[in-house]
Amino acid sequence: KNEVEQSPQNLTAQEGEFITINCSYSVGISALHWLQQHPGGGIVSLFMLSSGKKKHGRLIATINIQEKHSSLHITASHPRDSAVYICAVSFGGGADGLTFGKGTHLIIQP
Amino acid sequence: NAGVTQTPKFRILKIGQSMTLQCTQDMNHNYMYWYRQDPGMGLKLIYYSVGAGITDKGEVPNGYNVSRSTTEDFPLRLELAAPSQTSVYFCASSKTRFNEQFFGPGTRLTVL
């Protein structure tokens, strides 16, 4: 069964801390997505990557294809980063949408 | 561009009623998807479409139907609503299967 596992499920940190969220998957993929779900429920795509590393502002996403693992890092975290971060993968083959992890609920305290 | 829009935002149904969740995108994307999100669970794919006239089942299609008569619209039909269909429904679209997906704001559905 194609699965996506995220850790930790919940994370509370102080403003300014370096944050790491991990994602592992069971079989080969064509792409991995990191999404952010705001407290109001909206979902926004942060990154899509199939190899290496991408950076956008204070967010960095890395992927290790051989180890079937990806990380999302947040530098200089801020209370506005509080959200649910979701890892999702496309397992290739047909256009069968994404398979999602359960999400990491991040709270950044001032 | 409005992106992906969904209506309604909220709906309460009685068991056995039917309804259609609307989804429209104005980005000329070929690929469109319906997902449902249950508390504590990851989103799950219900149906998807790779273009007008072409649809296919996802992981959890039972109790739902879709159609794709135009590039812009991808409605999701619930027949004979059941409490197990209480969920938040998200529509998404992408240019190709190799591009990021854009999500609508979601529809919160309760079946009582």
PDB file of C-alpha atoms in Angstrom:
ATOM      1  CA  LYS A   1       0.000   0.000   0.000  1.00  0.00           C
ATOM      2  CA  ASN A   2       1.315   3.441  -0.921  1.00  0.00           C
ATOM      3  CA  GLU A   3       1.687   5.416   2.293  1.00  0.00           C
ATOM      4  CA  VAL A   4       2.911   8.802   3.434  1.00  0.00           C
ATOM      5  CA  GLU A   5       4.046   9.272   7.021  1.00  0.00           C
ATOM      6  CA  GLN A   6       4.718  12.619   8.666  1.00  0.00           C
ATOM      7  CA  SER A   7       6.418  13.488  11.922  1.00  0.00           C
ATOM      8  CA  PRO A   8       5.868  15.009  14.322  1.00  0.00           C
ATOM      9  CA  GLN A   9       2.057  15.132  14.421  1.00  0.00           C
ATOM     10  CA  ASN A  10       2.143  18.184  16.687  1.00  0.00           C
ATOM     11  CA  LEU A  11       4.910  20.687  17.301  1.00  0.00           C
ATOM     12  CA  THR A  12       4.963  23.719  19.572  1.00  0.00           C
ATOM     13  CA  ALA A  13       7.986  26.021  19.447  1.00  0.00           C
ATOM     14  CA  GLN A  14       9.060  29.497  20.447  1.00  0.00           C
ATOM     15  CA  GLU A  15       9.306  32.351  17.996  1.00  0.00           C
ATOM     16  CA  GLY A  16      12.685  32.365  16.270  1.00  0.00           C
ATOM     17  CA  GLU A  17      13.326  28.633  16.515  1.00  0.00           C
ATOM     18  CA  PHE A  18      14.418  26.516  13.548  1.00  0.00           C
ATOM     19  CA  ILE A  19      11.630  24.103  12.645  1.00  0.00           C
ATOM     20  CA  THR A  20      11.915  20.734  10.874  1.00  0.00           C
ATOM     21  CA  ILE A  21       8.993  18.615   9.699  1.00  0.00           C
ATOM     22  CA  ASN A  22       9.668  15.198   8.205  1.00  0.00           C
ATOM     23  CA  CYS A  23       7.913  13.119   5.580  1.00  0.00           C
ATOM     24  CA  SER A  24       8.634   9.567   4.450  1.00  0.00           C
ATOM     25  CA  TYR A  25       6.928   7.496   1.793  1.00  0.00           C
ATOM     26  CA  SER A  26       6.809   3.838   0.918  1.00  0.00           C
ATOM     27  CA  VAL A  27       7.499   3.515  -2.805  1.00  0.00           C
ATOM     28  CA  GLY A  28       8.936   5.520  -5.662  1.00  0.00           C
ATOM     29  CA  ILE A  29       7.267   8.798  -6.507  1.00  0.00           C
ATOM     30  CA  SER A  30       7.155  11.231  -9.396  1.00  0.00           C
ATOM     31  CA  ALA A  31       6.844  14.319  -7.175  1.00  0.00           C
ATOM     32  CA  LEU A  32       6.446  15.418  -3.571  1.00  0.00           C
ATOM     33  CA  HIS A  33       4.391  18.397  -2.460  1.00  0.00           C
ATOM     34  CA  TRP A  34       4.439  20.455   0.712  1.00  0.00           C
ATOM     35  CA  LEU A  35       1.187  22.249   1.476  1.00  0.00           C
ATOM     36  CA  GLN A  36       0.106  24.671   4.176  1.00  0.00           C
ATOM     37  CA  GLN A  37      -3.399  24.647   5.629  1.00  0.00           C
ATOM     38  CA  HIS A  38      -4.339  27.817   7.444  1.00  0.00           C
ATOM     39  CA  PRO A  39      -6.475  27.835  10.602  1.00  0.00           C
ATOM     40  CA  GLY A  40      -9.383  29.002   8.421  1.00  0.00           C
ATOM     41  CA  GLY A  41      -9.052  25.834   6.357  1.00  0.00           C
ATOM     42  CA  GLY A  42      -7.602  27.067   3.067  1.00  0.00           C
ATOM     43  CA  ILE A  43      -4.825  24.986   1.483  1.00  0.00           C
ATOM     44  CA  VAL A  44      -1.866  26.557  -0.282  1.00  0.00           C
ATOM     45  CA  SER A  45       0.902  24.825  -2.195  1.00  0.00           C
ATOM     46  CA  LEU A  46       4.361  25.694  -0.810  1.00  0.00           C
ATOM     47  CA  PHE A  47       6.674  23.474  -2.836  1.00  0.00           C
ATOM     48  CA  MET A  48       6.647  20.757  -5.423  1.00  0.00           C
ATOM     49  CA  LEU A  49       9.916  18.879  -5.840  1.00  0.00           C
ATOM     50  CA  SER A  50      11.239  15.669  -7.299  1.00  0.00           C
ATOM     51  CA  SER A  51      14.903  16.032  -6.361  1.00  0.00           C
ATOM     52  CA  GLY A  52      17.320  18.207  -4.406  1.00  0.00           C
ATOM     53  CA  LYS A  53      16.285  21.305  -2.541  1.00  0.00           C
ATOM     54  CA  LYS A  54      14.054  24.356  -2.968  1.00  0.00           C
ATOM     55  CA  LYS A  55      13.955  27.595  -0.986  1.00  0.00           C
ATOM     56  CA  HIS A  56      11.329  30.287  -0.741  1.00  0.00           C
ATOM     57  CA  GLY A  57      11.879  33.013   1.803  1.00  0.00           C
ATOM     58  CA  ARG A  58      12.289  31.342   5.209  1.00  0.00           C
ATOM     59  CA  LEU A  59      11.051  27.978   3.945  1.00  0.00           C
ATOM     60  CA  ILE A  60      13.342  25.234   2.655  1.00  0.00           C
ATOM     61  CA  ALA A  61      12.282  21.854   1.316  1.00  0.00           C
ATOM     62  CA  THR A  62      14.641  18.966   0.668  1.00  0.00           C
ATOM     63  CA  ILE A  63      14.125  15.503  -0.703  1.00  0.00           C
ATOM     64  CA  ASN A  64      16.298  12.359  -0.669  1.00  0.00           C
ATOM     65  CA  ILE A  65      14.963  10.029  -3.332  1.00  0.00           C
ATOM     66  CA  GLN A  66      17.125   7.064  -2.297  1.00  0.00           C
ATOM     67  CA  GLU A  67      15.950   7.259   1.331  1.00  0.00           C
ATOM     68  CA  LYS A  68      12.350   8.123   0.334  1.00  0.00           C
ATOM     69  CA  HIS A  69      12.383  11.064   2.711  1.00  0.00           C
ATOM     70  CA  SER A  70      11.703  14.788   2.603  1.00  0.00           C
ATOM     71  CA  SER A  71      12.021  17.587   5.130  1.00  0.00           C
ATOM     72  CA  LEU A  72      10.438  21.002   5.391  1.00  0.00           C
ATOM     73  CA  HIS A  73      12.447  23.563   7.347  1.00  0.00           C
ATOM     74  CA  ILE A  74      11.323  26.943   8.635  1.00  0.00           C
ATOM     75  CA  THR A  75      14.048  29.372   9.694  1.00  0.00           C
ATOM     76  CA  ALA A  76      13.421  32.208  12.181  1.00  0.00           C
ATOM     77  CA  SER A  77       9.909  30.924  12.869  1.00  0.00           C
ATOM     78  CA  HIS A  78       7.134  33.434  13.532  1.00  0.00           C
ATOM     79  CA  PRO A  79       3.641  33.085  15.037  1.00  0.00           C
ATOM     80  CA  ARG A  80       2.159  33.622  11.565  1.00  0.00           C
ATOM     81  CA  ASP A  81       3.804  30.314  10.545  1.00  0.00           C
ATOM     82  CA  SER A  82       1.314  28.529  12.821  1.00  0.00           C
ATOM     83  CA  ALA A  83      -0.635  26.187  10.548  1.00  0.00           C
ATOM     84  CA  VAL A  84      -0.945  22.558   9.508  1.00  0.00           C
ATOM     85  CA  TYR A  85       1.794  21.471   7.115  1.00  0.00           C
ATOM     86  CA  ILE A  86       0.902  18.618   4.821  1.00  0.00           C
ATOM     87  CA  CYS A  87       3.160  16.358   2.797  1.00  0.00           C
ATOM     88  CA  ALA A  88       1.645  14.780  -0.310  1.00  0.00           C
ATOM     89  CA  VAL A  89       3.097  12.624  -3.068  1.00  0.00           C
ATOM     90  CA  SER A  90       2.288  11.618  -6.579  1.00  0.00           C
ATOM     91  CA  PHE A  91       3.081   7.952  -6.911  1.00  0.00           C
ATOM     92  CA  GLY A  92       3.427   8.124 -10.672  1.00  0.00           C
ATOM     93  CA  GLY A  93       1.621   6.027 -13.235  1.00  0.00           C
ATOM     94  CA  GLY A  94      -1.664   7.638 -14.273  1.00  0.00           C
ATOM     95  CA  ALA A  95      -2.930  11.057 -13.193  1.00  0.00           C
ATOM     96  CA  ASP A  96      -4.317   9.682  -9.959  1.00  0.00           C
ATOM     97  CA  GLY A  97      -4.039  12.738  -7.777  1.00  0.00           C
ATOM     98  CA  LEU A  98      -2.062  13.006  -4.572  1.00  0.00           C
ATOM     99  CA  THR A  99      -1.671  10.759  -1.547  1.00  0.00           C
ATOM    100  CA  PHE A 100      -1.494  12.815   1.622  1.00  0.00           C
ATOM    101  CA  GLY A 101       0.100  12.538   5.026  1.00  0.00           C
ATOM    102  CA  LYS A 102      -2.036  13.378   8.042  1.00  0.00           C
ATOM    103  CA  GLY A 103      -0.308  16.712   8.544  1.00  0.00           C
ATOM    104  CA  THR A 104       1.824  18.359  11.210  1.00  0.00           C
ATOM    105  CA  HIS A 105       0.080  20.885  13.432  1.00  0.00           C
ATOM    106  CA  LEU A 106       2.628  23.635  14.141  1.00  0.00           C
ATOM    107  CA  ILE A 107       2.161  26.321  16.783  1.00  0.00           C
ATOM    108  CA  ILE A 108       4.730  29.089  17.155  1.00  0.00           C
ATOM    109  CA  GLN A 109       4.422  30.939  20.434  1.00  0.00           C
ATOM    110  CA  PRO A 110       5.547  34.580  20.725  1.00  0.00           C
TER     111      PRO A 110
ATOM    112  CA  ASN B   1      -8.029  35.382 -11.718  1.00  0.00           C
ATOM    113  CA  ALA B   2     -10.347  33.967  -9.083  1.00  0.00           C
ATOM    114  CA  GLY B   3      -8.440  30.659  -9.119  1.00  0.00           C
ATOM    115  CA  VAL B   4     -10.545  27.740  -7.903  1.00  0.00           C
ATOM    116  CA  THR B   5     -13.960  28.572  -6.498  1.00  0.00           C
ATOM    117  CA  GLN B   6     -16.337  26.251  -4.670  1.00  0.00           C
ATOM    118  CA  THR B   7     -19.964  26.619  -3.670  1.00  0.00           C
ATOM    119  CA  PRO B   8     -21.542  26.330  -1.229  1.00  0.00           C
ATOM    120  CA  LYS B   9     -19.185  26.976   1.696  1.00  0.00           C
ATOM    121  CA  PHE B  10     -21.397  25.179   4.190  1.00  0.00           C
ATOM    122  CA  ARG B  11     -24.336  22.802   3.843  1.00  0.00           C
ATOM    123  CA  ILE B  12     -26.393  20.607   6.106  1.00  0.00           C
ATOM    124  CA  LEU B  13     -28.191  17.668   4.504  1.00  0.00           C
ATOM    125  CA  LYS B  14     -30.623  15.135   5.834  1.00  0.00           C
ATOM    126  CA  ILE B  15     -29.939  11.438   5.300  1.00  0.00           C
ATOM    127  CA  GLY B  16     -31.094  10.403   1.845  1.00  0.00           C
ATOM    128  CA  GLN B  17     -31.032  13.873   0.316  1.00  0.00           C
ATOM    129  CA  SER B  18     -28.860  14.656  -2.684  1.00  0.00           C
ATOM    130  CA  MET B  19     -26.850  17.689  -3.679  1.00  0.00           C
ATOM    131  CA  THR B  20     -24.180  18.947  -6.045  1.00  0.00           C
ATOM    132  CA  LEU B  21     -20.974  20.615  -4.925  1.00  0.00           C
ATOM    133  CA  GLN B  22     -19.824  23.098  -7.511  1.00  0.00           C
ATOM    134  CA  CYS B  23     -16.210  23.702  -8.528  1.00  0.00           C
ATOM    135  CA  THR B  24     -14.970  26.153 -11.137  1.00  0.00           C
ATOM    136  CA  GLN B  25     -11.466  27.185 -12.143  1.00  0.00           C
ATOM    137  CA  ASP B  26     -10.457  30.016 -14.449  1.00  0.00           C
ATOM    138  CA  MET B  27      -6.833  29.019 -15.066  1.00  0.00           C
ATOM    139  CA  ASN B  28      -7.557  26.795 -18.086  1.00  0.00           C
ATOM    140  CA  HIS B  29      -6.219  23.783 -16.204  1.00  0.00           C
ATOM    141  CA  ASN B  30      -6.807  20.367 -17.711  1.00  0.00           C
ATOM    142  CA  TYR B  31      -6.535  18.416 -14.458  1.00  0.00           C
ATOM    143  CA  MET B  32      -9.139  18.713 -11.729  1.00  0.00           C
ATOM    144  CA  TYR B  33      -9.583  16.753  -8.508  1.00  0.00           C
ATOM    145  CA  TRP B  34     -12.039  16.249  -5.672  1.00  0.00           C
ATOM    146  CA  TYR B  35     -10.708  15.402  -2.214  1.00  0.00           C
ATOM    147  CA  ARG B  36     -12.365  14.921   1.139  1.00  0.00           C
ATOM    148  CA  GLN B  37     -10.768  15.710   4.491  1.00  0.00           C
ATOM    149  CA  ASP B  38     -11.927  13.978   7.655  1.00  0.00           C
ATOM    150  CA  PRO B  39     -10.715  14.977  11.159  1.00  0.00           C
ATOM    151  CA  GLY B  40      -7.342  13.442  11.988  1.00  0.00           C
ATOM    152  CA  MET B  41      -7.014  11.924   8.534  1.00  0.00           C
ATOM    153  CA  GLY B  42      -5.156  12.964   5.432  1.00  0.00           C
ATOM    154  CA  LEU B  43      -7.081  14.201   2.429  1.00  0.00           C
ATOM    155  CA  LYS B  44      -8.324  11.416   0.202  1.00  0.00           C
ATOM    156  CA  LEU B  45      -8.971  11.499  -3.541  1.00  0.00           C
ATOM    157  CA  ILE B  46     -12.593  10.940  -4.570  1.00  0.00           C
ATOM    158  CA  TYR B  47     -12.551  11.529  -8.337  1.00  0.00           C
ATOM    159  CA  TYR B  48     -10.320  13.240 -10.831  1.00  0.00           C
ATOM    160  CA  SER B  49     -10.462  14.441 -14.417  1.00  0.00           C
ATOM    161  CA  VAL B  50      -7.703  14.925 -16.985  1.00  0.00           C
ATOM    162  CA  GLY B  51      -9.834  17.003 -19.340  1.00  0.00           C
ATOM    163  CA  ALA B  52     -13.349  17.714 -20.510  1.00  0.00           C
ATOM    164  CA  GLY B  53     -15.291  14.492 -20.957  1.00  0.00           C
ATOM    165  CA  ILE B  54     -12.755  12.348 -19.055  1.00  0.00           C
ATOM    166  CA  THR B  55     -13.172  11.337 -15.419  1.00  0.00           C
ATOM    167  CA  ASP B  56     -11.874   8.519 -13.251  1.00  0.00           C
ATOM    168  CA  LYS B  57     -12.280   7.147  -9.745  1.00  0.00           C
ATOM    169  CA  GLY B  58      -9.908   7.896  -6.927  1.00  0.00           C
ATOM    170  CA  GLU B  59      -9.447   6.137  -3.600  1.00  0.00           C
ATOM    171  CA  VAL B  60     -12.938   6.756  -2.130  1.00  0.00           C
ATOM    172  CA  PRO B  61     -15.513   7.148  -4.967  1.00  0.00           C
ATOM    173  CA  ASN B  62     -18.473   5.269  -3.480  1.00  0.00           C
ATOM    174  CA  GLY B  63     -21.553   7.432  -3.034  1.00  0.00           C
ATOM    175  CA  TYR B  64     -20.332  10.140  -5.403  1.00  0.00           C
ATOM    176  CA  ASN B  65     -20.533  10.967  -9.092  1.00  0.00           C
ATOM    177  CA  VAL B  66     -18.810  13.570 -11.242  1.00  0.00           C
ATOM    178  CA  SER B  67     -19.017  15.032 -14.696  1.00  0.00           C
ATOM    179  CA  ARG B  68     -16.721  17.278 -16.712  1.00  0.00           C
ATOM    180  CA  SER B  69     -18.552  18.858 -19.619  1.00  0.00           C
ATOM    181  CA  THR B  70     -16.278  21.916 -19.768  1.00  0.00           C
ATOM    182  CA  THR B  71     -12.662  22.671 -18.896  1.00  0.00           C
ATOM    183  CA  GLU B  72     -13.780  25.109 -16.180  1.00  0.00           C
ATOM    184  CA  ASP B  73     -16.340  23.100 -14.216  1.00  0.00           C
ATOM    185  CA  PHE B  74     -16.081  19.864 -12.260  1.00  0.00           C
ATOM    186  CA  PRO B  75     -19.199  19.308 -10.117  1.00  0.00           C
ATOM    187  CA  LEU B  76     -19.396  16.548  -7.508  1.00  0.00           C
ATOM    188  CA  ARG B  77     -22.766  14.910  -7.002  1.00  0.00           C
ATOM    189  CA  LEU B  78     -23.851  13.199  -3.785  1.00  0.00           C
ATOM    190  CA  GLU B  79     -26.791  10.839  -4.162  1.00  0.00           C
ATOM    191  CA  LEU B  80     -28.583   9.524  -1.083  1.00  0.00           C
ATOM    192  CA  ALA B  81     -26.437  11.349   1.459  1.00  0.00           C
ATOM    193  CA  ALA B  82     -25.189   9.323   4.435  1.00  0.00           C
ATOM    194  CA  PRO B  83     -23.619  10.430   7.747  1.00  0.00           C
ATOM    195  CA  SER B  84     -20.304   8.916   6.565  1.00  0.00           C
ATOM    196  CA  GLN B  85     -20.184  11.666   3.927  1.00  0.00           C
ATOM    197  CA  THR B  86     -19.901  14.350   6.600  1.00  0.00           C
ATOM    198  CA  SER B  87     -16.581  15.933   5.711  1.00  0.00           C
ATOM    199  CA  VAL B  88     -14.826  18.938   4.229  1.00  0.00           C
ATOM    200  CA  TYR B  89     -14.589  18.713   0.462  1.00  0.00           C
ATOM    201  CA  PHE B  90     -11.813  20.348  -1.523  1.00  0.00           C
ATOM    202  CA  CYS B  91     -11.629  20.812  -5.252  1.00  0.00           C
ATOM    203  CA  ALA B  92      -8.213  21.352  -6.847  1.00  0.00           C
ATOM    204  CA  SER B  93      -6.784  21.893 -10.293  1.00  0.00           C
ATOM    205  CA  SER B  94      -3.415  21.748 -12.009  1.00  0.00           C
ATOM    206  CA  LYS B  95      -2.092  22.476 -15.469  1.00  0.00           C
ATOM    207  CA  THR B  96      -0.619  19.010 -15.823  1.00  0.00           C
ATOM    208  CA  ARG B  97      -0.014  16.135 -13.412  1.00  0.00           C
ATOM    209  CA  PHE B  98       3.548  17.440 -13.040  1.00  0.00           C
ATOM    210  CA  ASN B  99       2.498  20.877 -11.755  1.00  0.00           C
ATOM    211  CA  GLU B 100       1.441  22.182  -8.379  1.00  0.00           C
ATOM    212  CA  GLN B 101      -2.218  21.900  -7.479  1.00  0.00           C
ATOM    213  CA  PHE B 102      -4.372  24.897  -6.646  1.00  0.00           C
ATOM    214  CA  PHE B 103      -7.071  24.313  -4.061  1.00  0.00           C
ATOM    215  CA  GLY B 104     -10.484  25.830  -3.623  1.00  0.00           C
ATOM    216  CA  PRO B 105     -11.626  27.127  -0.205  1.00  0.00           C
ATOM    217  CA  GLY B 106     -13.546  23.961   0.621  1.00  0.00           C
ATOM    218  CA  THR B 107     -17.152  23.000   1.339  1.00  0.00           C
ATOM    219  CA  ARG B 108     -18.055  21.855   4.856  1.00  0.00           C
ATOM    220  CA  LEU B 109     -20.854  19.290   4.574  1.00  0.00           C
ATOM    221  CA  THR B 110     -22.792  17.794   7.470  1.00  0.00           C
ATOM    222  CA  VAL B 111     -25.244  14.932   6.963  1.00  0.00           C
ATOM    223  CA  LEU B 112     -27.697  14.407   9.803  1.00  0.00           C
TER     224      LEU B 112
END
